[in-house]
Structures are given as C-alpha cells and as structure tokens.
Short mmCIF file of C-alpha atoms in Angstrom, two decimals:
data_model
loop_
_atom_site.label_atom_id
_atom_site.label_comp_id
_atom_site.label_asym_id
_atom_site.label_seq_id
_atom_site.Cartn_x
_atom_site.Cartn_y
_atom_site.Cartn_z
CA MET A 1 0.02 0.01 0.02
CA LYS A 2 1.47 3.15 -1.13
CA TYR A 3 0.98 6.34 1.39
CA PHE A 4 0.76 10.19 0.90
CA LEU A 5 1.48 12.50 3.97
CA LEU A 6 0.51 16.24 4.08
CA PRO A 7 1.92 17.75 7.27
CA LEU A 8 0.97 21.22 7.94
CA GLY A 9 1.75 23.96 10.53
CA CYS A 10 4.63 24.13 12.94
CA GLN A 11 7.92 22.09 13.48
CA MET A 12 5.79 20.17 16.01
CA ASN A 13 3.98 18.67 13.47
CA ARG A 14 6.70 18.04 11.33
CA SER A 15 8.07 15.97 14.22
CA ASP A 16 4.87 14.01 14.62
CA THR A 17 4.60 13.40 10.92
CA GLU A 18 8.23 11.54 11.21
CA ARG A 19 6.82 9.40 14.01
CA VAL A 20 3.67 8.73 11.54
CA ILE A 21 6.14 7.71 8.95
CA THR A 22 7.64 4.81 11.10
CA VAL A 23 4.32 3.51 11.82
CA LEU A 24 3.31 3.06 8.33
CA ASN A 25 6.76 1.85 7.18
CA ASN A 26 6.40 -0.72 9.84
CA MET A 27 3.14 -1.90 8.48
CA GLY A 28 4.88 -2.43 5.18
CA CYS A 29 3.58 0.74 3.37
CA GLU A 30 5.57 2.70 0.91
CA PRO A 31 5.96 6.62 0.45
CA THR A 32 4.91 8.41 -2.42
CA ASP A 33 4.94 12.08 -3.43
CA ASP A 34 2.07 11.64 -5.74
CA GLU A 35 -1.10 11.64 -4.14
CA ASN A 36 -3.05 10.38 -7.18
CA THR A 37 -0.81 7.22 -6.95
CA ALA A 38 -1.54 6.82 -3.02
CA GLU A 39 -3.99 4.15 -1.49
CA LEU A 40 -3.80 5.87 1.93
CA ILE A 41 -3.58 9.52 2.32
CA GLY A 42 -2.97 11.24 5.68
CA VAL A 43 -2.88 14.86 7.08
CA ILE A 44 -1.22 16.29 10.23
CA ALA A 45 -3.66 19.02 10.81
CA CYS A 46 -2.84 22.59 12.13
CA SER A 47 -5.92 23.95 13.54
CA VAL A 48 -3.90 27.04 15.02
CA ARG A 49 -4.37 28.91 11.93
CA GLN A 50 -7.40 29.16 9.72
CA LYS A 51 -5.69 28.97 6.50
CA GLY A 52 -4.08 25.47 7.51
CA ILE A 53 -7.80 24.21 8.28
CA ASP A 54 -8.96 25.76 4.83
CA LYS A 55 -6.30 24.02 3.27
CA VAL A 56 -7.52 20.70 4.56
CA TYR A 57 -10.99 21.14 3.64
CA SER A 58 -10.05 22.18 -0.02
CA ARG A 59 -8.01 18.60 -0.14
CA ILE A 60 -10.33 16.19 1.39
CA LEU A 61 -13.17 17.28 -0.87
CA LYS A 62 -10.92 16.37 -3.79
CA TRP A 63 -9.74 13.01 -2.28
CA ASN A 64 -13.32 12.07 -1.76
CA THR A 65 -14.06 12.77 -5.02
CA MET A 66 -10.74 10.41 -6.11
CA LYS A 67 -12.72 7.63 -4.41
CA ARG A 68 -15.32 7.38 -6.97
CA ASN A 69 -12.63 5.80 -9.24
CA ARG A 70 -10.19 3.94 -6.98
CA ASN A 71 -9.79 2.33 -3.29
CA LEU A 72 -8.68 4.92 -0.87
CA ILE A 73 -8.48 5.57 2.70
CA THR A 74 -7.97 8.83 4.11
CA PHE A 75 -6.97 9.77 7.80
CA ILE A 76 -6.41 12.78 9.67
CA SER A 77 -4.63 13.57 12.98
CA GLY A 78 -2.52 16.50 14.34
CA CYS A 79 -4.01 19.75 16.04
CA MET A 80 -7.65 19.65 15.84
CA LEU A 81 -10.35 21.82 17.78
CA PRO A 82 -13.28 19.91 18.70
CA ALA A 83 -15.41 21.73 16.35
CA ASP A 84 -12.88 20.77 13.63
CA ARG A 85 -12.70 17.22 14.76
CA VAL A 86 -16.61 16.85 14.66
CA ARG A 87 -16.34 17.74 10.98
CA PHE A 88 -13.66 15.65 9.87
CA ILE A 89 -15.30 12.54 11.14
CA ARG A 90 -17.97 13.14 8.34
CA LEU A 91 -15.28 13.84 5.92
CA PHE A 92 -12.24 11.63 6.65
CA ASP A 93 -12.43 7.90 6.99
CA ILE A 94 -9.93 7.80 10.11
CA VAL A 95 -9.74 10.35 12.68
CA PHE A 96 -7.67 9.85 15.57
CA THR A 97 -5.36 12.12 18.27
CA MET A 98 -1.85 12.03 18.05
CA ASN A 99 -1.39 10.15 21.31
CA GLU A 100 -3.62 7.43 19.71
CA LEU A 101 -1.00 6.76 16.90
CA PRO A 102 0.33 3.42 18.09
CA GLU A 103 -3.33 2.16 17.27
CA LEU A 104 -2.99 3.41 13.70
CA PRO A 105 -2.27 -0.06 12.24
CA ASP A 106 -5.36 -1.82 13.73
CA MET A 107 -7.68 1.41 12.47
CA ILE A 108 -6.60 0.87 9.08
CA ARG A 109 -6.83 -3.09 9.03
CA GLN A 110 -10.41 -2.70 10.81
CA TYR A 111 -11.51 0.29 8.45
CA GLY A 112 -14.66 -0.79 6.90
CA VAL A 113 -15.86 -3.33 9.20
CA MET A 114 -18.20 -1.07 11.23
CA THR A 115 -19.62 2.08 9.76
CA ALA A 116 -20.92 4.68 12.10
CA SER A 117 -24.29 6.35 11.42
CA SER A 118 -24.31 10.15 11.37
CA SER A 119 -26.53 9.89 14.59
CA GLN A 120 -23.35 7.93 16.09
CA ILE A 121 -20.90 10.65 15.27
CA PRO A 122 -19.89 12.24 18.70
CA THR A 123 -20.79 16.31 19.46
CA GLU A 124 -18.20 18.69 20.01
CA GLU A 125 -19.39 18.64 23.67
CA GLU A 126 -18.78 14.98 23.83
CA ILE A 127 -15.16 15.25 22.33
CA VAL A 128 -13.99 17.60 24.70
CA ARG A 129 -15.18 14.99 27.47
CA GLN A 130 -13.63 12.36 25.97
CA ILE A 131 -10.67 13.30 24.68
CA ASN A 132 -7.46 13.97 26.24
CA PRO A 133 -4.57 14.80 23.64
CA SER A 134 -1.94 14.77 26.42
CA ALA A 135 -3.07 11.11 27.89
CA ASN A 136 -0.57 8.46 27.24
CA MET A 137 2.24 10.52 25.72
CA ASP A 138 4.95 7.99 26.66
CA ARG A 139 3.76 5.55 24.01
CA PHE A 140 3.61 7.97 21.43
CA TRP A 141 7.17 9.24 22.12
CA ALA A 142 8.45 5.78 22.36
CA ILE A 143 8.14 5.41 18.65
CA LYS A 144 11.25 6.14 16.95
CA PRO A 145 11.01 8.79 14.50
CA GLN A 146 11.91 8.59 10.61
CA HIS A 147 13.61 11.69 9.95
CA ILE A 148 12.66 13.79 7.12
CA SER A 149 15.97 15.40 6.67
CA LYS A 150 19.45 13.62 6.86
CA TYR A 151 21.12 16.75 8.71
CA GLU A 152 18.39 18.20 10.80
CA ALA A 153 16.54 16.54 13.76
CA PHE A 154 13.48 17.69 15.75
CA ILE A 155 12.95 15.92 19.38
CA PRO A 156 9.84 16.66 21.15
CA ILE A 157 10.41 17.19 24.90
CA GLN A 158 7.16 18.29 25.89
CA ASN A 159 3.57 18.60 24.73
CA GLY A 160 0.42 20.80 25.58
CA CYS A 161 0.04 24.20 27.18
CA ASN A 162 -1.19 25.47 30.50
CA LYS A 163 -0.73 29.31 29.59
CA PHE A 164 -4.39 29.93 27.87
CA CYS A 165 -3.32 32.82 25.92
CA THR A 166 -6.65 34.59 24.89
CA TYR A 167 -5.68 34.56 21.05
CA CYS A 168 -4.67 30.70 21.09
CA ALA A 169 -6.14 27.29 20.64
CA VAL A 170 -3.10 25.36 21.46
CA PRO A 171 -4.54 24.28 24.68
CA TYR A 172 -7.51 22.69 23.15
CA THR A 173 -5.73 20.90 20.53
CA ARG A 174 -2.76 19.71 22.26
CA GLY A 175 -3.90 19.10 25.89
CA ARG A 176 -2.28 20.17 29.18
CA GLU A 177 1.70 20.33 29.55
CA VAL A 178 3.07 17.01 29.72
CA SER A 179 7.01 16.44 30.07
CA ARG A 180 8.87 13.63 28.21
CA LYS A 181 11.17 11.31 30.24
CA SER A 182 14.74 13.01 30.24
CA ASP A 183 16.57 9.80 29.62
CA GLU A 184 14.45 9.15 26.16
CA ILE A 185 15.30 12.80 25.42
CA LEU A 186 18.92 12.18 25.84
CA ALA A 187 18.88 8.78 24.15
CA GLU A 188 17.12 10.14 21.14
CA LEU A 189 19.74 13.41 20.75
CA ARG A 190 22.67 10.73 21.14
CA GLN A 191 21.40 8.56 18.49
CA ALA A 192 20.90 11.53 16.16
CA VAL A 193 24.33 12.99 17.03
CA GLU A 194 25.78 9.54 16.24
CA LYS A 195 24.01 9.20 12.73
CA GLY A 196 25.66 13.00 11.92
CA TYR A 197 22.93 14.77 12.33
CA LYS A 198 24.23 18.69 12.69
CA SER A 199 20.89 20.73 13.81
CA ILE A 200 18.83 19.36 16.57
CA THR A 201 15.73 21.24 17.67
CA LEU A 202 14.08 20.61 20.92
CA LEU A 203 10.46 21.07 20.41
CA GLY A 204 7.38 22.04 22.70
CA GLN A 205 4.40 24.42 23.14
CA ASN A 206 6.21 25.89 26.09
CA VAL A 207 9.62 24.44 26.00
CA ASN A 208 11.09 26.24 28.75
CA SER A 209 8.40 24.72 31.41
CA TYR A 210 9.93 21.36 30.64
CA GLY A 211 9.78 19.45 34.04
CA LEU A 212 7.34 21.69 35.60
CA ASP A 213 4.51 18.72 35.93
CA LYS A 214 6.94 16.46 37.19
CA LYS A 215 8.62 18.27 40.32
CA GLY A 216 10.87 16.15 42.32
CA ASP A 217 10.57 13.25 39.64
CA GLU A 218 12.25 15.32 36.81
CA MET A 219 14.93 17.92 36.11
CA ASN A 220 13.71 21.22 34.85
CA PHE A 221 14.66 22.84 31.48
CA ALA A 222 18.04 24.36 32.47
CA GLN A 223 19.41 20.87 34.15
CA LEU A 224 18.31 19.14 30.54
CA LEU A 225 20.42 21.65 28.70
CA ARG A 226 23.32 21.12 31.00
CA LYS A 227 23.21 17.15 30.42
CA ILE A 228 22.93 17.89 26.68
CA GLY A 229 25.92 20.40 26.93
CA GLN A 230 28.13 17.89 28.88
CA TYR A 231 27.58 15.25 26.25
CA GLY A 232 28.07 17.65 23.34
CA ASP A 233 31.53 18.36 25.33
CA GLU A 234 32.14 14.63 25.44
CA SER A 235 31.42 13.27 22.12
CA GLY A 236 33.61 15.73 20.40
CA LYS A 237 31.30 16.02 17.54
CA GLU A 238 30.14 19.39 16.09
CA PHE A 239 26.40 19.83 16.17
CA TRP A 240 24.07 22.81 17.35
CA VAL A 241 21.11 22.24 19.70
CA TYR A 242 18.17 25.01 19.20
CA PHE A 243 14.63 24.89 21.12
CA THR A 244 11.44 26.36 20.46
CA SER A 245 9.32 27.98 21.79
CA PRO A 246 9.98 29.32 25.18
CA HIS A 247 7.46 31.34 27.13
CA PRO A 248 8.83 34.58 28.75
CA ARG A 249 7.20 33.63 32.08
CA ASP A 250 9.39 30.51 32.41
CA MET A 251 12.51 32.01 30.82
CA ASN A 252 15.15 32.67 33.55
CA ASP A 253 18.85 33.41 33.71
CA GLU A 254 19.77 29.94 34.80
CA VAL A 255 19.03 28.76 31.17
CA ILE A 256 20.60 31.50 29.60
CA GLU A 257 23.87 30.79 32.02
CA VAL A 258 23.94 27.14 30.86
CA ILE A 259 23.56 27.99 27.23
CA SER A 260 26.78 30.24 27.69
CA GLN A 261 28.65 27.27 28.97
CA TYR A 262 28.55 24.82 26.07
CA LYS A 263 29.55 24.91 22.82
CA CYS A 264 26.81 23.00 21.04
CA LEU A 265 23.95 24.84 22.76
CA ALA A 266 23.24 27.35 19.80
CA LYS A 267 23.71 30.93 20.46
CA GLN A 268 20.37 31.62 19.13
CA ILE A 269 17.27 32.50 21.52
CA HIS A 270 13.53 32.62 20.13
CA ILE A 271 11.76 34.53 22.80
CA PRO A 272 7.98 35.51 21.76
CA ILE A 273 7.14 38.80 22.78
CA GLN A 274 3.63 39.04 20.96
CA SER A 275 3.23 42.87 21.95
CA GLY A 276 4.96 45.57 23.48
CA ASP A 277 2.37 47.23 25.37
CA ASP A 278 1.65 46.10 28.94
CA ASN A 279 -2.21 46.60 28.83
CA MET A 280 -2.19 44.31 25.64
CA LEU A 281 -0.04 41.86 27.14
CA GLN A 282 -2.77 41.78 30.00
CA ARG A 283 -5.43 41.07 27.19
CA MET A 284 -3.54 38.17 25.69
CA ASN A 285 -3.01 36.74 29.33
CA ARG A 286 0.43 36.41 28.46
CA LYS A 287 1.33 36.69 32.50
CA HIS A 288 4.41 38.80 32.21
CA THR A 289 4.78 42.51 31.41
CA LEU A 290 7.35 44.39 29.15
CA GLU A 291 9.59 44.95 32.15
CA ASP A 292 9.89 41.24 32.79
CA TYR A 293 10.55 40.66 28.97
CA ARG A 294 13.38 43.54 29.01
CA HIS A 295 15.33 41.71 31.80
CA ILE A 296 15.41 38.68 29.55
CA ILE A 297 16.90 40.15 26.86
CA ASN A 298 19.34 42.28 28.86
CA SER A 299 20.33 38.78 30.30
CA ILE A 300 20.50 37.35 26.89
CA ARG A 301 22.89 40.72 25.61
CA ARG A 302 24.97 40.15 28.79
CA MET A 303 25.88 36.57 28.99
CA LEU A 304 25.29 35.62 25.09
CA PRO A 305 27.05 38.79 23.67
CA THR A 306 27.01 36.78 20.29
CA ALA A 307 23.62 35.36 20.18
CA THR A 308 20.86 36.07 17.80
CA ILE A 309 17.39 36.78 19.08
CA PHE A 310 13.98 35.74 17.21
CA THR A 311 10.78 36.66 18.18
CA ASP A 312 6.70 36.51 17.45
CA ILE A 313 4.55 39.43 17.29
CA ILE A 314 0.84 39.61 16.27
CA VAL A 315 -0.59 42.96 15.43
CA GLY A 316 -4.27 43.88 15.39
CA PHE A 317 -5.37 41.99 18.39
CA THR A 318 -8.74 42.82 19.60
CA GLY A 319 -8.96 46.25 20.77
CA GLU A 320 -5.29 47.21 20.03
CA THR A 321 -5.04 50.99 19.54
CA GLU A 322 -2.84 52.99 17.80
CA GLU A 323 -0.76 53.88 20.97
CA GLU A 324 -0.48 50.21 21.81
CA PHE A 325 0.57 49.19 18.57
CA GLU A 326 3.42 52.26 18.61
CA ASN A 327 4.67 50.71 22.00
CA THR A 328 5.14 47.44 19.96
CA ARG A 329 6.95 49.53 17.42
CA LYS A 330 9.16 51.18 20.03
CA ALA A 331 9.98 47.30 21.85
CA MET A 332 11.05 46.28 18.45
CA ILE A 333 13.72 49.30 17.98
CA GLU A 334 14.74 48.63 21.38
CA PHE A 335 15.08 44.99 21.30
CA LYS A 336 16.80 45.04 17.51
CA TYR A 337 15.72 41.67 16.73
CA ASN A 338 17.33 39.59 14.12
CA MET A 339 14.36 37.90 12.86
CA ALA A 340 10.44 38.82 13.89
CA TYR A 341 7.41 36.33 12.75
CA ILE A 342 4.67 38.97 12.37
CA ALA A 343 1.12 37.46 12.40
CA GLN A 344 -1.90 39.63 11.50
CA TYR A 345 -4.44 38.33 14.09
CA SER A 346 -7.13 36.13 12.95
CA VAL A 347 -9.98 34.70 15.25
CA ARG A 348 -9.61 30.78 16.26
CA PRO A 349 -12.68 29.27 17.11
CA GLY A 350 -12.02 27.90 20.85
CA ALA A 351 -9.71 30.43 22.03
CA VAL A 352 -11.07 33.13 24.84
CA ALA A 353 -10.97 35.81 22.35
CA SER A 354 -13.16 34.11 19.68
CA THR A 355 -15.81 35.73 21.56
CA TRP A 356 -14.30 39.25 21.72
CA ALA A 357 -15.10 41.65 18.67
CA ASP A 358 -12.42 41.26 15.82
CA ASP A 359 -12.30 44.93 15.51
CA VAL A 360 -9.27 46.18 13.73
CA PRO A 361 -9.72 46.50 10.22
CA LYS A 362 -8.15 44.27 7.71
CA GLU A 363 -6.47 47.40 6.35
CA GLU A 364 -4.96 48.43 9.34
CA LYS A 365 -3.64 45.22 10.34
CA ARG A 366 -1.57 44.93 6.87
CA ARG A 367 -0.55 48.52 7.59
CA ARG A 368 0.92 47.68 10.80
CA TYR A 369 2.39 44.34 9.53
CA HIS A 370 4.39 46.12 7.00
CA VAL A 371 5.39 49.22 9.41
CA LEU A 372 7.00 46.25 11.96
CA SER A 373 8.36 44.48 8.60
CA GLN A 374 10.14 47.47 7.86
CA GLU A 375 11.75 48.06 11.14
CA LEU A 376 12.69 44.41 11.38
CA GLU A 377 14.67 44.90 7.74
CA LYS A 378 16.65 48.08 9.42
CA HIS A 379 17.76 46.13 12.59
CA SER A 380 18.31 43.08 10.68
CA TYR A 381 20.58 44.70 8.21
CA LEU A 382 22.42 46.68 10.36
CA TYR A 383 23.50 43.47 12.18
CA ASN A 384 24.07 41.55 8.95
CA LYS A 385 26.47 44.31 7.67
CA SER A 386 28.55 44.00 10.70
CA LEU A 387 29.12 40.45 9.90
CA ILE A 388 31.03 41.89 6.69
CA GLY A 389 34.47 40.62 6.87
CA THR A 390 33.88 37.69 9.52
CA THR A 391 34.26 34.06 9.03
CA GLN A 392 30.91 32.17 9.99
CA LYS A 393 30.10 28.62 10.78
CA VAL A 394 27.51 27.61 8.21
CA LEU A 395 25.11 24.65 7.95
CA VAL A 396 24.56 24.02 4.57
CA THR A 397 21.04 23.11 3.74
CA GLY A 398 20.55 22.93 -0.08
CA ASP A 399 20.86 24.55 -3.52
CA ASP A 400 20.00 28.72 -3.26
CA ARG A 401 17.68 30.10 -5.90
CA LYS A 402 20.77 31.66 -7.45
CA GLU A 403 22.26 29.00 -10.06
CA GLY A 404 25.66 27.80 -8.84
CA TYR A 405 25.09 28.88 -5.08
CA LEU A 406 24.51 26.81 -1.96
CA THR A 407 22.63 28.22 0.77
CA GLY A 408 22.54 27.41 4.60
CA HIS A 409 22.31 29.34 7.97
CA THR A 410 25.04 30.28 10.70
CA GLU A 411 24.73 28.98 14.10
CA GLY A 412 22.88 32.19 14.90
CA LYS A 413 20.26 31.15 11.94
CA ILE A 414 21.08 34.11 9.54
CA VAL A 415 20.45 32.91 6.23
CA ILE A 416 23.71 32.63 3.97
CA ARG A 417 24.53 31.75 0.42
CA PHE A 418 27.97 31.20 -1.30
CA LYS A 419 29.26 29.90 -4.74
CA SER A 420 29.47 26.51 -4.82
CA SER A 421 27.96 23.09 -6.91
CA ASP A 422 29.33 21.05 -4.60
CA HIS A 423 26.35 18.97 -3.22
CA SER A 424 28.50 16.79 -0.92
CA LEU A 425 28.65 19.74 1.37
CA ILE A 426 24.88 19.85 2.23
CA GLY A 427 24.70 18.42 5.74
CA GLN A 428 27.94 19.68 6.62
CA ILE A 429 29.25 22.74 8.88
CA VAL A 430 31.71 24.89 6.67
CA ASN A 431 33.59 28.25 7.03
CA VAL A 432 32.30 30.99 4.84
CA GLU A 433 33.92 34.44 4.85
CA VAL A 434 31.01 36.93 4.69
CA THR A 435 31.33 39.41 1.79
CA SER A 436 27.80 41.49 1.62
CA ALA A 437 24.81 41.71 3.51
CA ARG A 438 21.12 42.43 3.05
CA PRO A 439 18.33 42.60 5.08
CA LEU A 440 17.44 39.11 6.47
CA SER A 441 20.27 37.53 4.84
CA ILE A 442 24.26 37.65 3.85
CA GLU A 443 26.26 36.31 1.37
CA GLY A 444 29.90 35.18 1.21
CA ASN A 445 32.88 32.98 -0.05
CA LEU A 446 33.61 29.47 1.02
CA THR A 447 36.94 29.18 2.90
CA GLU A 448 39.44 26.09 3.90
#
C-alpha cells in the first residue's frame, strides 16, 4: 500500500509526521510524493491558523471525489479543535489524536468493518469530555522517528500548554503540559548525533516549562540543557542544539547561563514578545510585563553577547489601539531583533478571544504588519552588515535559488548563500567569509 502524507503547521507537526512515517513503514507501506497514486492519504493538521484548516477542507473534497474511481483510505490527526474534529469525522475515514498513533495499524486494518451512522458521530461537547490529547504520550514518544532530513532532527520534549493565551487554541488542540522522560530525550539526541545530524531542535509548546509538571521526579529545562551540553563536550562532535518555543514567564537566567557554558548549545534564542504594550499583554493573558521581557533580553545580551534573537508578534489583536501598536514598534527598536515572525491577528474558534470583537480593520492590520516588517529589516540589515569580513560557521542546507550557489544558515540562523555546486557539502558545517549583506540574509565565499 502506497501512502501520501501532508504535514501542515509548525515544527511540532513535522516531528509528529516523522513518527507517523515510522508506523506506516513498519506496516509495510511505501511512501509516495504523488497523491494520485496513493492508496492511503493522511493529513497532520493544524487548527492554530484558519489557513491550515481551509487547506484541509479543499484537499479532502478532492480526495473524496477520487474515491469514485479507486480504493482510497483517508486519515487525519495533529492539532484539531473539537469543532474541526466533528466535521472531519464526517469527511475522513479515520480521525485520531496523535497519542493514539500506536493504534493506527489496527484502525487501518479494521476500516470498513463498522460504519457509524450520522447519529453515532459524537458532538463537540462529547469530544471535549472524552478526548485528552496529552494522555499516554509516553507510548507516542516511544516510537522512533523516521527523520525527513538527513542533517536536521526535531526532538519533542514536552506536549501541551497550560498558559491559555486568549488568542491561542493550542491548549484545546494539544491538551495540558506533559513532559517527556529526560532519559528518552537524551537517548534520542545521542542517536541523532551519532548518525551525523548537525542541527537538533528541542520542541514543545512551552519548551522551557519542561519538568514543571513532574517536580521532584524530573529535571528542569536548565538541567536538561546542561546534560545535553555535557554530552556535546564529551562526544567531540560538532552540532548545534536549538529549542522552540519558550515562554517569557518561564525563561530565567539559569537557562541563559547554561547556554553560555556549552559549545553545542546554539547561541540563538527565540523568545516571543507578541506585543510591546503592558495593557495588550494583559488582554492576551501573557502573564508577564514588558519589564519582565526586558530583563530576559538584557540577560541574553550580557551572558550571550554573540547570540541572535528571534521573536513572534501579533498585530491587530482585539482592541489594539494606535498607542498600543506604537509601543510594540518601540519595543522592536529597543530589542533589535534579527528575525520576527509577524502575524496579522485572526480569530481562532475555541480561544477565549474568539468571543471578542475582531475590531481592527484588515487594512489597518496590513499597515501595522508592514510598519513592523520595515523596522525588522532596518535592524537585521545593520547586524548583518557587521558580519562582513568575518568568517562564519555555516550549516549547508541545499541549493540556493541563484544558480551555482548553495544556501545554509549560521549558528545564529542567519540565512547565507555562497558560490558552490558541491552537493557533498549539504548537511555539513563549513566556513564561509561574509562579503555582503542584505536585510534578513548575507552572502560570502567558501574558505578552507
């Protein structure tokens, strides 16, 4: 049986997909990149953004039409709001939460034995009562991933979220925070390093809250990073360890200090700000202030002077005034981010704010998005220009759009390209002398 998978959304969904691949391969199924030849089609969905869900609906209508002419089984998992799950049950042959992945082979084998009538389809309220997406995650994590990349590995260390930001649906799609056993995390990381992986990303919805649900039974995030750093020193291998996404509420100086002490812990921090205004942060239920956030940035600048800093920002959230937006712009000027993922607010069913008026016009959201994008390019360009003349270690990731060039990124995840057609360099860390800079990227020459 040939299968086709469509992963949507974040790096966590990509990581989940790698375990789905393992389960299907162990069944004897064969992957295909052509959905038209597949007998089994699966989606790893993302309910966090409406665009992702819209894509699912458009594709399933196409696939259900294809069933008229050939045998085809469809399934969906990943991040799903209860309301979306109710609709998917009517559209897909198999619907399951990711912690039910070990049962997928039986679901596929038993498909068609029983057919539920529409009266048997659970309601949204029943799904909320019956399904706990964070239950039995140990069985899911025990599945060894089939990494999609040959040089970049994603390792889940935690699942779920307890923060309940008012704009976000993740607590309803992923459930409550559950930490993975540290010995399993370390074992998976060691295996990846021994296989030659150069970039390893620790994943969680609130990665730096790791261990807080198992106080006394498990180490905290700083201690986990220290164990990884110690292994990196002992291994003698060159690799970079990243993590995403942390929450400012759980970020502390101990984590930053540990990163400063170990070579393999990458000097790149992704720390979402979302807004630079205290009133807005309160409405978002972020549970920290701008001054709290400023302390984190100052600690990074002091203890990790070479680190790049990335962030997430939402513009046009419910009730955002021009003054509140201006405070976010000022925060961008102050913190001088190397990269910012700026989102125009859209309502997500299930989130607290879904009952609030989406009262910032789309045109104004777009304007604010462009204003912040321009600020980002200013600060990114100044930093990138400062790299000219320096030699940077670069992980080569593939062909650049410019013919005859390869592309990659520095330890700080600054995108760089250099002239070369040597594909044997892909997946390796090489030295590149920076010769020119642009907003958000740099260019250079390969050195010995």
